[in-house]
Coordinates of C-alpha atoms in Angstrom, one line a residue:
Chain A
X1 CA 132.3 -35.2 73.5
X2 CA 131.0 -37.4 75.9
X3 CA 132.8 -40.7 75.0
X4 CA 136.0 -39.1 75.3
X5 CA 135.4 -38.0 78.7
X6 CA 135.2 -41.6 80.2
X7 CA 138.0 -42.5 77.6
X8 CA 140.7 -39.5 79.2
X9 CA 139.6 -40.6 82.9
X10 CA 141.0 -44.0 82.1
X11 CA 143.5 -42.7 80.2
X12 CA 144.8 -40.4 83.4
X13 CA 144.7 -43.5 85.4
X14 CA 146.7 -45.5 83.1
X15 CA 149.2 -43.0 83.3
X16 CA 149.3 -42.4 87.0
X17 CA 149.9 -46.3 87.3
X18 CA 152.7 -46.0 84.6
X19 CA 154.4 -42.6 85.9
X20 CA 153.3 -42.1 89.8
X21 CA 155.8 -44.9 91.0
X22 CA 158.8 -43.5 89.6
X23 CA 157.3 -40.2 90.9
X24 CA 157.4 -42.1 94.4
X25 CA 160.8 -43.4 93.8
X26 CA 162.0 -39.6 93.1
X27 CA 160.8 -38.2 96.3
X28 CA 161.4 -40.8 98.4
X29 CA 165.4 -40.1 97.3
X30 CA 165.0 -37.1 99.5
X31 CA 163.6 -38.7 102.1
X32 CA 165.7 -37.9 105.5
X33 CA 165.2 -41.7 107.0
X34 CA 167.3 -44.7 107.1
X35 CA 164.6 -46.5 105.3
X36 CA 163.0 -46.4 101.8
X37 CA 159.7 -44.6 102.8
X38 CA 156.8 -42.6 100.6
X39 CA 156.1 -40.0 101.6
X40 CA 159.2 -39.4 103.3
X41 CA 160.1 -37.5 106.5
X42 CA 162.4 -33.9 106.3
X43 CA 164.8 -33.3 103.2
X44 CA 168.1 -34.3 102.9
X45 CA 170.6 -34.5 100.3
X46 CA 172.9 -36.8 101.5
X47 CA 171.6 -40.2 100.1
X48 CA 172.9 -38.5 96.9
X49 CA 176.4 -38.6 98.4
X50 CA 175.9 -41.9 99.3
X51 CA 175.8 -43.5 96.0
X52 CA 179.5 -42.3 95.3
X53 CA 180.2 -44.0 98.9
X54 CA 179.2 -47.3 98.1
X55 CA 182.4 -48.6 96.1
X56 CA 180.5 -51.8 94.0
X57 CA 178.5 -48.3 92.4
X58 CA 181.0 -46.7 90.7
X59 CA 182.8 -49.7 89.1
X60 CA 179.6 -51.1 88.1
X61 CA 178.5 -48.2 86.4
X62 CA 181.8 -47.9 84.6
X63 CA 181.6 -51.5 83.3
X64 CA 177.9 -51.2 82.5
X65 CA 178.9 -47.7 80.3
X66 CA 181.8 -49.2 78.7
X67 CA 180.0 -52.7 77.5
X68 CA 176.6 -50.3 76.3
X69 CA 179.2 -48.5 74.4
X70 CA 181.5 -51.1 73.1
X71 CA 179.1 -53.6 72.8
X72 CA 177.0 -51.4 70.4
X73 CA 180.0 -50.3 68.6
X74 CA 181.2 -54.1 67.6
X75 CA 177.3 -54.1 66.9
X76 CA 177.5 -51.6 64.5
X77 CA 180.3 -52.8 63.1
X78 CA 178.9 -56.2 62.2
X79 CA 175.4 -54.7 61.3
X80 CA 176.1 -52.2 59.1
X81 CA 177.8 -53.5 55.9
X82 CA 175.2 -56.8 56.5
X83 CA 172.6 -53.9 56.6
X84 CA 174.0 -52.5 53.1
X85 CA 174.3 -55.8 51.8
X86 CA 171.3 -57.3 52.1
X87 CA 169.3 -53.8 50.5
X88 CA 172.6 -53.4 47.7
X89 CA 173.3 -56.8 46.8
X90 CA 170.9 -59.7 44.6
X91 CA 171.7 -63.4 46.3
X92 CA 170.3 -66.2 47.4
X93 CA 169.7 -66.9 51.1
X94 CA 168.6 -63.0 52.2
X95 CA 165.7 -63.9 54.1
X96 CA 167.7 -66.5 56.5
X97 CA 170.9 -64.3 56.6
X98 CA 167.9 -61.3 58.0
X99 CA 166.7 -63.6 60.2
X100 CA 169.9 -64.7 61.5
X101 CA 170.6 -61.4 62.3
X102 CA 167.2 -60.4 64.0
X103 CA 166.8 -64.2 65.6
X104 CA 168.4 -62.5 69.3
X105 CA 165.0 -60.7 69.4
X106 CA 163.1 -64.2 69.5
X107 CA 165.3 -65.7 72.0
X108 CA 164.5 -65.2 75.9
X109 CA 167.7 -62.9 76.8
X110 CA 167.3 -65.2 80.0
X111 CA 168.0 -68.1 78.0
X112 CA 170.8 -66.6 75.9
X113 CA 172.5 -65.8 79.4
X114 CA 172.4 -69.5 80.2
X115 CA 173.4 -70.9 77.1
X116 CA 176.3 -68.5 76.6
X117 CA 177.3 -69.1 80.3
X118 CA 177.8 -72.9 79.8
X119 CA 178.2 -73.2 76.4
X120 CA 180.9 -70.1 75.7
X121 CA 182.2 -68.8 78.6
X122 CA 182.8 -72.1 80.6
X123 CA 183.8 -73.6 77.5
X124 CA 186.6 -71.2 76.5
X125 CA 187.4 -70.0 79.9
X126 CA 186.3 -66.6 78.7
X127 CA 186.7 -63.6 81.4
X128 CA 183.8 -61.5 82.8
X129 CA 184.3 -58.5 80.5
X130 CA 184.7 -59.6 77.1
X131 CA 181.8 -62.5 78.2
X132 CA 180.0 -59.5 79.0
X133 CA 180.8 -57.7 75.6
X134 CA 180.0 -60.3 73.3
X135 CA 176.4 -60.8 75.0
X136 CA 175.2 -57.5 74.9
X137 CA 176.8 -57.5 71.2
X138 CA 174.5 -60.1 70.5
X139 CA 171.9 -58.0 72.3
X140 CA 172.3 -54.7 69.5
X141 CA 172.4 -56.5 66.3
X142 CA 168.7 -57.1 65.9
X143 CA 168.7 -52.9 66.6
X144 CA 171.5 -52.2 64.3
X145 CA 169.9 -54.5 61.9
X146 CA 165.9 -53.4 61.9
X147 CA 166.9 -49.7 61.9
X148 CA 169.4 -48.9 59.9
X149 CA 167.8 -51.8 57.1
X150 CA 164.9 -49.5 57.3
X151 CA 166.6 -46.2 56.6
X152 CA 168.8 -47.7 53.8
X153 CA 165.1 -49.0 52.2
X154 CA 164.9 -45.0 51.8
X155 CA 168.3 -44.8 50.1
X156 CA 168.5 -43.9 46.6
X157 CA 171.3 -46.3 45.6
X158 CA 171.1 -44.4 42.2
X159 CA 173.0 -41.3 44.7
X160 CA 176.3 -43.9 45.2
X161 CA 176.4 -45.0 41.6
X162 CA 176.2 -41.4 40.4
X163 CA 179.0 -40.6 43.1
X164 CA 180.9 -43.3 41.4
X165 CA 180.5 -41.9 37.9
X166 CA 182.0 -38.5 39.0
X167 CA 185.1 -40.6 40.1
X168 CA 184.5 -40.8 43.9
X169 CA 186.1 -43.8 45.4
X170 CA 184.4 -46.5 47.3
X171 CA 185.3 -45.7 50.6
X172 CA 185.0 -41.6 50.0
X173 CA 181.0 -42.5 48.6
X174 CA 180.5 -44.9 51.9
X175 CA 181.4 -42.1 54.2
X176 CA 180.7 -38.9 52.1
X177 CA 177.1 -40.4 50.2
X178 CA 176.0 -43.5 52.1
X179 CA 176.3 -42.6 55.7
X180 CA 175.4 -38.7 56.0
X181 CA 172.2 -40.1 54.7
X182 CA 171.2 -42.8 56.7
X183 CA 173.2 -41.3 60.2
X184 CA 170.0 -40.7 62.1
X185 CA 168.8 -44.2 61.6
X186 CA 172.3 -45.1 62.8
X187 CA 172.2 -42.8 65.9
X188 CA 168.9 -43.8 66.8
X189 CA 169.4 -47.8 66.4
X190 CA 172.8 -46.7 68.9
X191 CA 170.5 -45.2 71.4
X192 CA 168.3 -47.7 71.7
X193 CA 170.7 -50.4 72.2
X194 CA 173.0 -48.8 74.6
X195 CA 169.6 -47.9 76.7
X196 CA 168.7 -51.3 76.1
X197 CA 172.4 -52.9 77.1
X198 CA 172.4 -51.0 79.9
X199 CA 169.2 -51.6 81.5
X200 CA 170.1 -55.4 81.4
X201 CA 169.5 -57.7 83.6
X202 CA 168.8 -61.2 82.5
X203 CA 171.9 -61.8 80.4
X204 CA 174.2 -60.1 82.8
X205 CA 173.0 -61.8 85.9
X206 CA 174.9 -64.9 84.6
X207 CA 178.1 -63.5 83.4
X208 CA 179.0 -61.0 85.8
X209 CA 182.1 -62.6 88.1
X210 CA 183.1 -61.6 91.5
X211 CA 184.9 -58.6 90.7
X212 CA 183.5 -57.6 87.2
X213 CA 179.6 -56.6 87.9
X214 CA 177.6 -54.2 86.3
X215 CA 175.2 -51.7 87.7
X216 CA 172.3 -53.3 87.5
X217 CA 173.2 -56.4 88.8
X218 CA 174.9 -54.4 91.9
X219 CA 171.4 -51.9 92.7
X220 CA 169.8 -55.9 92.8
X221 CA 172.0 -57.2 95.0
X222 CA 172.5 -53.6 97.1
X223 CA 168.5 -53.8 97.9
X224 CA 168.9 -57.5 99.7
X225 CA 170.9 -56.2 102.2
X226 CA 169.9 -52.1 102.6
X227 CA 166.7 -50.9 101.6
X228 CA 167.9 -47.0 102.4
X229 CA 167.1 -44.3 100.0
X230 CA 170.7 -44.4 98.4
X231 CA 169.2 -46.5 95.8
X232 CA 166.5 -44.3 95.6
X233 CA 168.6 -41.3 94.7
X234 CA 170.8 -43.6 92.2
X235 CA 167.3 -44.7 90.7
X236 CA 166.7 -40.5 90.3
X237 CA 169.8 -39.8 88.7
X238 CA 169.7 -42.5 86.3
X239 CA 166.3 -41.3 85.2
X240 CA 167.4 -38.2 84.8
X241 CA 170.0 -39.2 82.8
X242 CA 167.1 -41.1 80.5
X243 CA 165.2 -37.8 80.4
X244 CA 167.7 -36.2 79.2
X245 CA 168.4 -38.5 76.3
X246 CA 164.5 -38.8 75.5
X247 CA 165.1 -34.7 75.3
X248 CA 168.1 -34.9 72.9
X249 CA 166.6 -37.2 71.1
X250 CA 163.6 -35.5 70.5
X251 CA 165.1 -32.3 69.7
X252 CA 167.3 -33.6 67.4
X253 CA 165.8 -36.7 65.3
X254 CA 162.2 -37.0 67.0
X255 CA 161.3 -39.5 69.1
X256 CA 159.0 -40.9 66.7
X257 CA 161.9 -42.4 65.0
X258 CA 163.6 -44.0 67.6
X259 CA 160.5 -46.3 68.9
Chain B
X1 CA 170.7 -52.7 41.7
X2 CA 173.8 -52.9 40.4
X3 CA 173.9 -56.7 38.4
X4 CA 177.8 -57.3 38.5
X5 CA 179.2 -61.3 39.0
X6 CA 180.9 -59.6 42.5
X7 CA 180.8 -61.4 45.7
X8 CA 182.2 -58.8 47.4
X9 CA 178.8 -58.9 49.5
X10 CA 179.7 -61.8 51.4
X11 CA 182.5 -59.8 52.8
X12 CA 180.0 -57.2 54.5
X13 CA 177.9 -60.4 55.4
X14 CA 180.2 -63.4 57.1
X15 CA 181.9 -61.1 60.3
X16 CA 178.5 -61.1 61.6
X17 CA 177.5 -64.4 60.6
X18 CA 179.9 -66.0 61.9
X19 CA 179.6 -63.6 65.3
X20 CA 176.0 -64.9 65.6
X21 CA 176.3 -68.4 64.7
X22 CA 179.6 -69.2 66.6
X23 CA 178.5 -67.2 70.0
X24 CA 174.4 -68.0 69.4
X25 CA 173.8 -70.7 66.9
X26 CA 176.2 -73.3 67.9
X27 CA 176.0 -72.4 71.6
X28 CA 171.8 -72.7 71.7
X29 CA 171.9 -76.0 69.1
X30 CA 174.2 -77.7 71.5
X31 CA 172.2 -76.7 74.8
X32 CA 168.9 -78.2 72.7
X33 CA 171.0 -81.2 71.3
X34 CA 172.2 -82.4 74.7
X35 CA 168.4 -81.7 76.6
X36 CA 167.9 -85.0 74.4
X37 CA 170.9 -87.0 75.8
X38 CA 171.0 -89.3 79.0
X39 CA 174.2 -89.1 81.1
X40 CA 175.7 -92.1 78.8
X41 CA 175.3 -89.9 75.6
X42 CA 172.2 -91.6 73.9
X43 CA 169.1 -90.5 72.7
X44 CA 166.6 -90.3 75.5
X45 CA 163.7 -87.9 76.7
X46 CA 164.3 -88.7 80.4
X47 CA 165.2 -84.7 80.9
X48 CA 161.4 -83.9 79.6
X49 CA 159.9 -86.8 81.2
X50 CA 161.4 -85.7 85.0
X51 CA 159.9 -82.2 84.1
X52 CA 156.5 -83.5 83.2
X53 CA 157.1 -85.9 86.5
X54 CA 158.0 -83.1 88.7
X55 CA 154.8 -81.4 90.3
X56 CA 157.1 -78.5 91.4
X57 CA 158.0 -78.0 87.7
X58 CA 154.4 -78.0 86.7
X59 CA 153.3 -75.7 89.5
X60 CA 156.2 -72.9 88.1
X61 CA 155.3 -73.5 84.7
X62 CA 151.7 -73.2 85.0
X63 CA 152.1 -70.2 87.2
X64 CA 154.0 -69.2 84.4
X65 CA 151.3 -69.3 81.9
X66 CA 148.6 -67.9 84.5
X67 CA 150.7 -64.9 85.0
X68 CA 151.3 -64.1 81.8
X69 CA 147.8 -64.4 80.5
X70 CA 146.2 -62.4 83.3
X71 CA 148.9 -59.6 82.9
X72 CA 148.0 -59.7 79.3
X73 CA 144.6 -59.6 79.4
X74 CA 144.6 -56.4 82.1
X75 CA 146.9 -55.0 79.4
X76 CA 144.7 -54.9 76.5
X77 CA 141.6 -53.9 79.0
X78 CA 143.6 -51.1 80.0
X79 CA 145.9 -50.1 76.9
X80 CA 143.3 -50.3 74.2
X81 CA 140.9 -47.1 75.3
X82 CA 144.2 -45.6 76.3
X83 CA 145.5 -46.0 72.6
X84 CA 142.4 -44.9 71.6
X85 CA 142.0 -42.0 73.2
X86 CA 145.6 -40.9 72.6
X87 CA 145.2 -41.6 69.1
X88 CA 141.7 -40.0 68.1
X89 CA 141.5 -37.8 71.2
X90 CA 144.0 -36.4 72.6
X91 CA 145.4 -32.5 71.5
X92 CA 149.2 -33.3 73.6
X93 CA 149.8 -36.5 71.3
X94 CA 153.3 -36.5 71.5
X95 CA 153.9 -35.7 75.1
X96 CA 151.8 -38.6 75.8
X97 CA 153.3 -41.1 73.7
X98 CA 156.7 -39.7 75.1
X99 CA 155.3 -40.3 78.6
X100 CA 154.7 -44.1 77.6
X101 CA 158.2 -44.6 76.3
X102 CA 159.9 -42.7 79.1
X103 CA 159.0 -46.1 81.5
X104 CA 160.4 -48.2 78.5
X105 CA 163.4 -46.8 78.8
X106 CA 163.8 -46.9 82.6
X107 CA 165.7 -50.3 83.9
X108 CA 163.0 -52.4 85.0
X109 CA 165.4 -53.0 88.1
X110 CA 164.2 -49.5 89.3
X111 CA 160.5 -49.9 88.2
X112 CA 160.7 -53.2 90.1
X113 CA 161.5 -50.9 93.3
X114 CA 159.1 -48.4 93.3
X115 CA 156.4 -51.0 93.9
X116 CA 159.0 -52.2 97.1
X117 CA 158.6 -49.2 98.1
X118 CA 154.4 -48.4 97.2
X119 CA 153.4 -51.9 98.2
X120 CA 155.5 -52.6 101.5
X121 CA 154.5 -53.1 105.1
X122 CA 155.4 -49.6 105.6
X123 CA 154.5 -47.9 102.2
X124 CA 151.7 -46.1 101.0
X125 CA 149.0 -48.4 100.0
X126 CA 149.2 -50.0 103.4
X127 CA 149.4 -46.4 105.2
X128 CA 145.7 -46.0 103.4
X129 CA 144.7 -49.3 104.2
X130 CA 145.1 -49.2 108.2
X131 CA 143.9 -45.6 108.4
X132 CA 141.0 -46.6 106.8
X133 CA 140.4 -49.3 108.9
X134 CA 140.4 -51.8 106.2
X135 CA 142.6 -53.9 107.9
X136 CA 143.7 -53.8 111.5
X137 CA 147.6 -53.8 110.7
X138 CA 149.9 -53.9 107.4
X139 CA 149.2 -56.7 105.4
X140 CA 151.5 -58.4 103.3
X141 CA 151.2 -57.1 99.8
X142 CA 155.1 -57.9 98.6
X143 CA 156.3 -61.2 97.1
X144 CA 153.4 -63.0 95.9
X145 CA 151.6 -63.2 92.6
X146 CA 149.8 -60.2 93.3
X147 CA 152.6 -57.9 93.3
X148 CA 154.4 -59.6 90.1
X149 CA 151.4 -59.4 88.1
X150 CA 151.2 -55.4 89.2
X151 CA 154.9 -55.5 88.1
X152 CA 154.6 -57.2 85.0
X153 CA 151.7 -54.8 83.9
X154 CA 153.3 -51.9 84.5
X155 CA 156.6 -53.1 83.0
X156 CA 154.5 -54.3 79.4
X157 CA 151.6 -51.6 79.4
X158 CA 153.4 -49.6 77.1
X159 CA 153.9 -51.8 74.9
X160 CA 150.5 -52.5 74.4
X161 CA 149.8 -48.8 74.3
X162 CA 152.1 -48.6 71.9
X163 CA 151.2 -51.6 69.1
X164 CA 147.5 -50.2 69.4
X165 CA 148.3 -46.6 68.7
X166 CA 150.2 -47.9 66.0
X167 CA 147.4 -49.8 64.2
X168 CA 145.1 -47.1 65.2
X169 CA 146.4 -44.1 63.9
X170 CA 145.9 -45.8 60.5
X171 CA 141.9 -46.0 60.8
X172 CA 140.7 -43.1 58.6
X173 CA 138.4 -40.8 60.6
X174 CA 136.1 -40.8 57.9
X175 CA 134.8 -44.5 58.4
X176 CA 133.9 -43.4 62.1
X177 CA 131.7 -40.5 60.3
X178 CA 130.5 -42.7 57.6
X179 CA 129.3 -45.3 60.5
X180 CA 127.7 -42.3 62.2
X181 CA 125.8 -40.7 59.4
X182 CA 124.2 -44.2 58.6
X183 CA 122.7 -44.3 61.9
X184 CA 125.1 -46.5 64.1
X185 CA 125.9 -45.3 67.6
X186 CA 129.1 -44.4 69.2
X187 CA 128.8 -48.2 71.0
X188 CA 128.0 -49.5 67.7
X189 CA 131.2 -48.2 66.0
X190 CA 132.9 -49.4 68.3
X191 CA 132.3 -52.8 68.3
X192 CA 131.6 -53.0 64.1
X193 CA 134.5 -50.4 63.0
X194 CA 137.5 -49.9 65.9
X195 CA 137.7 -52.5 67.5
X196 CA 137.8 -55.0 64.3
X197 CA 140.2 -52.7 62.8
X198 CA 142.5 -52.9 66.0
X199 CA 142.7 -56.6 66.2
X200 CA 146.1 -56.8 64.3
X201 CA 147.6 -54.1 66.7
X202 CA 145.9 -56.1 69.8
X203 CA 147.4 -59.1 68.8
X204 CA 150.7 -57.8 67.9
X205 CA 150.6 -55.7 71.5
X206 CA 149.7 -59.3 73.7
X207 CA 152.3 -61.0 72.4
X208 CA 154.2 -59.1 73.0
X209 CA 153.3 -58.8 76.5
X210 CA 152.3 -62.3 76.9
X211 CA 156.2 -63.4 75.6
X212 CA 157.6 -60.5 77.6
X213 CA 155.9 -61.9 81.2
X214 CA 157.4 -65.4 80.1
X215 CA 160.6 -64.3 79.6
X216 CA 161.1 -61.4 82.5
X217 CA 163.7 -62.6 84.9
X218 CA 163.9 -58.7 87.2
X219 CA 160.5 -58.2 88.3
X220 CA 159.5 -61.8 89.4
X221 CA 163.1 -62.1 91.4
X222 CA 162.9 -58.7 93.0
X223 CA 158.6 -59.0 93.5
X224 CA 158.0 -62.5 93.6
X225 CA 158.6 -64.9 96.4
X226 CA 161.0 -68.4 97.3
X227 CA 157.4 -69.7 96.4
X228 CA 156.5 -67.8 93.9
X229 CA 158.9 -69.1 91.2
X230 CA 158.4 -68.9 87.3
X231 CA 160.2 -70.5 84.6
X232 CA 162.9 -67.5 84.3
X233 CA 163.7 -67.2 88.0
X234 CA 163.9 -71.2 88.0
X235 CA 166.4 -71.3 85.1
X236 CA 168.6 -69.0 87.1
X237 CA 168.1 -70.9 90.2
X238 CA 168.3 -74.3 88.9
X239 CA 171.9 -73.6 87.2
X240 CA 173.2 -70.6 89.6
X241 CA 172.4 -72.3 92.7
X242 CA 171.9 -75.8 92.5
X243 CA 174.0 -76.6 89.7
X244 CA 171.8 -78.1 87.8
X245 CA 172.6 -77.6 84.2
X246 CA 170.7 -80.2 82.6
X247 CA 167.3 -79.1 84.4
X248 CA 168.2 -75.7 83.6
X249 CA 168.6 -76.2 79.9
X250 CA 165.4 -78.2 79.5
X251 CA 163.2 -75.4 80.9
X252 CA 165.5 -73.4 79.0
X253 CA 163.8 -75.6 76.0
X254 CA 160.7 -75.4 77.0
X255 CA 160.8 -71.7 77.6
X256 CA 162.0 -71.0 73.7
X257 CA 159.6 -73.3 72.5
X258 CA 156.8 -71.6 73.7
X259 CA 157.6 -68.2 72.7
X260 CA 158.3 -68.8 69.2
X261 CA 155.2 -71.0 69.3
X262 CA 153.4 -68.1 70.7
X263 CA 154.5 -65.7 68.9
X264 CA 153.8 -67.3 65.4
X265 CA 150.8 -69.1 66.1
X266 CA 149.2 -66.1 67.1
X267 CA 150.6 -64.1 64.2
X268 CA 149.6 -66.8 61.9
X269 CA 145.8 -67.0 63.4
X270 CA 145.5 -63.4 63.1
X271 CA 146.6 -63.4 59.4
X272 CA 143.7 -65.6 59.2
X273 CA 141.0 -63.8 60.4
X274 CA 142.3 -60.5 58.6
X275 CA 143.9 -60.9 55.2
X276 CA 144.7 -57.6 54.7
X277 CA 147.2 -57.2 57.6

């Protein structure tokens, strides 16, 4: 086929542009100068070590894992029975309430920052981490909400009812019918949002304090003053870590259902 | 369904209801609400009117715009034979879209650094440059439109790729063939069959770039310039360092208004022109 000649040239270039730079990023991590360089000099392994010397790292990244996590989980927790609800339950009002509950989607996570800065946080004196939690909550819903309302249109409620019949309690059914069913539209919608909390920026550039920052924020402000491979090899790692999600992922539910 | 008189359903509903609308809804209403206040408390649109006075405002926000569009438009020249080959071409489907998402799901702080690293005095692009003889020393590639728009493009190109692949599995192989057995040329179905059939997955794709530009806040503060400013990186600047809250909240304004408009004018227009979507 000739068209599809020109069409996978493009389509290798395209790609090169997508993946080479974060090839770049990887080798320069190895790199054996004091500066950020590609293609590096020698091989070294020591800017590895470095990230665990650099203390604003490691209590970054522990904030940052603990907010993906909790954030996601009070998330969930709010989602979920609004999720079952909305597909269980005939009322007035469903498309607003849906909306509601995707709206985060449509609002610049820049401007939510802002607004939850000066409007919440200032307002109620609110510390760092629990600011910090309640914006990347917001953040999940719309996740939460679009998967797992998907996967329950799949439901059979006629499965809960005829739990129900054969004298299975309500919360037994919810855990024992409802959720085995609809758990990898649950994981997946967890995934994405903790990859997505944790890769933010915008939201937590305003809420971080002085002594609570998250990793992001930190590898931002660590660049504006040493532009050394450290951040290179953190960069690595944390792809790495990402592969290795993607991996799980795809082994276990397929990525296709995740994106 | 089940029809029983219960209302136990606002029970699973009001946590997160009242989560959204006491931490976004009230929060966003008031930030809008007092955009439209002078300092005495009154009605006014003196907040608006010193934006549309201010040439610096309207320098950002155009650049804005200008950004935006041009990162979309390379995206859609770029994304849609892309799409198109992945979708009808290519035998290693999967691994390719996995390859797409993988950037996706990479922070967009570290994307933003590889180009630092590509694009600097003393990176690669200028390496080739000088050895080449293009220029005499390393030019200054960093912190100016140029490198934002290569930023934004490869921050959004997936998404692109993405919405189109979406739209394009969907078109049955068998038009393509019919097209061809009545005489049309590959060009020819092309233009008449794909690409009309791809328009909802275009549009769907470049807003969501286009909105995605708009919005970014990383990649214009770590590649952009002090005079290269767009309406995120002046929202933080205008209320983080200045302390200028009531500035901040009116680009704020303007920076929601436009993406919703955006986003559902463009839907709506392309609803229009295909009815079927």
């Amino acid at each position: 086929m000739k068209k599809s000649k020109s069409l996978l040239i493009i389509t290798l270039l395209v790609y090169v542009f997508l993946i080479g730079p974060l090839l770049v990023i990887m080798a320069a991590s190895f790199s054996d100068t004091t500066y950020l360089k590609f293609p590096g000099e020698g091989f070294t392994l020591r800017w590895y070590e470095q990230i665990l010397k650099v203390k604003s790292f490691g209590s970054a990244a522990k904030n940052s894992i603990i907010i993906a996590f909790a954030g996601t989980f009070v998330a969930l927790l709010l989602g979920l029975p609004a999720a079952y609800a909305l597909n269980r339950y005939r009322f007035g009002g469903k498309e607003f309430i849906k909306s509601l509950f995707l709206s985060p989607v449509l609002i610049p996570v820049i401007v939510l920052g802002f607004v939850m800065l000066r409007y919440v946080v200032n307002r109620f004196k609110l510390p760092a981490l629990p600011s910090l939690l309640i914006g990347h909550t917001i953040l999940s819903i719309p996740y939460v909400m679009r998967v797992v309302t998907s996967s329950l249109a799949n439901f059979d409620f006629s499965m809960e009812e005829a739990a129900k019949i054969l004298g299975a309690g309500n919360i037994y059914t919810f855990f024992h019918i409802l959720l085995p069913n609809i758990k990898s539209g649950i994981v997946s919608a967890c995934i994405m949002a903790m990859i997505n909390s944790f890769n933010n920026v915008s939201l937590s550039a305003f809420l971080t304090s002085a002594g609570v920052s998250m990793l992001p924020i930190e590898m931002m402000a660590y660049v504006e003053y040493h532009f050394d491979p450290t951040i290179a090899a953190l960069a690595t790692l944390l792809m790495v870590i990402t592969l290795g999600v993607m991996l799980v992922i795809e082994k276990t539910l397929g990525l296709k259902s995740v994106v | 369904m089940l029809e029983k008189k219960t209302k136990i359903y606002w029970l699973f509903i009001l946590p997160g209801c009242l989560f959204l609308t006491f931490f976004m809804l009230i929060p966003l209403f008031s930030l809008i609400f007092k955009t439209f206040m002078d300092e005495g408390g009154a009605f006014s649109l003196g907040n608006y009117f010193a934006l549309l006075e201010s040439t610096y405002f309207k320098q950002v926000f155009w650049r804005s715009i200008r950004l935006s569009l041009i990162s979309t438009a390379v995206c859609a020249v770029l994304g849609f034979p892309t799409a198109y080959y992945i979708s009808k071409y290519a035998k290693n489907k999967g691994m390719l879209m996995a390859l797409a998402v993988f950037p996706m799901f990479t922070s967009p702080v570290i994307r933003s650094f590889s180009w630092m690293v590509i694009l600097g005095k003393k990176g690669i692009v200028n390496d080739l440059l000088v050895q080449s003889g293009i220029v005499a020393k390393p030019i200054s590639l960093l912190y100016n439109e140029f490198s934002m728009v290569v930023g934004f493009i490869q921050l959004f190109l997936p998404l692109m790729i993405l919405s189109l692949i979406g739209i394009m599995d969907n078109i049955s192989d068998d038009l393509n063939l019919a097209a061809g057995s009545l005489g049309a040329s590959r060009m020819e179905v092309f233009r008449q069959v794909i690409l009309p059939l791809s328009i909802p997955g275009l549009v769907t794709g470049s807003v969501l770039v286009f909105t995605g530009c708009l919005t970014a806040y990383t990649t214009p503060q770590l590649l952009g310039g002090t005079d290269t400013r767009v309406l995120a990186t002046l929202i933080y600047q205008q209320a983080m360092s200045l302390g200028d809250w009531t500035q901040a909240s009116a680009v704020a304004v303007v920076m929601i208004v436009i993406t919703i408009l955006v986003s559902h004018v463009i839907n709506r227009i392309s609803r229009k022109l295909n009815p079927t979507i």
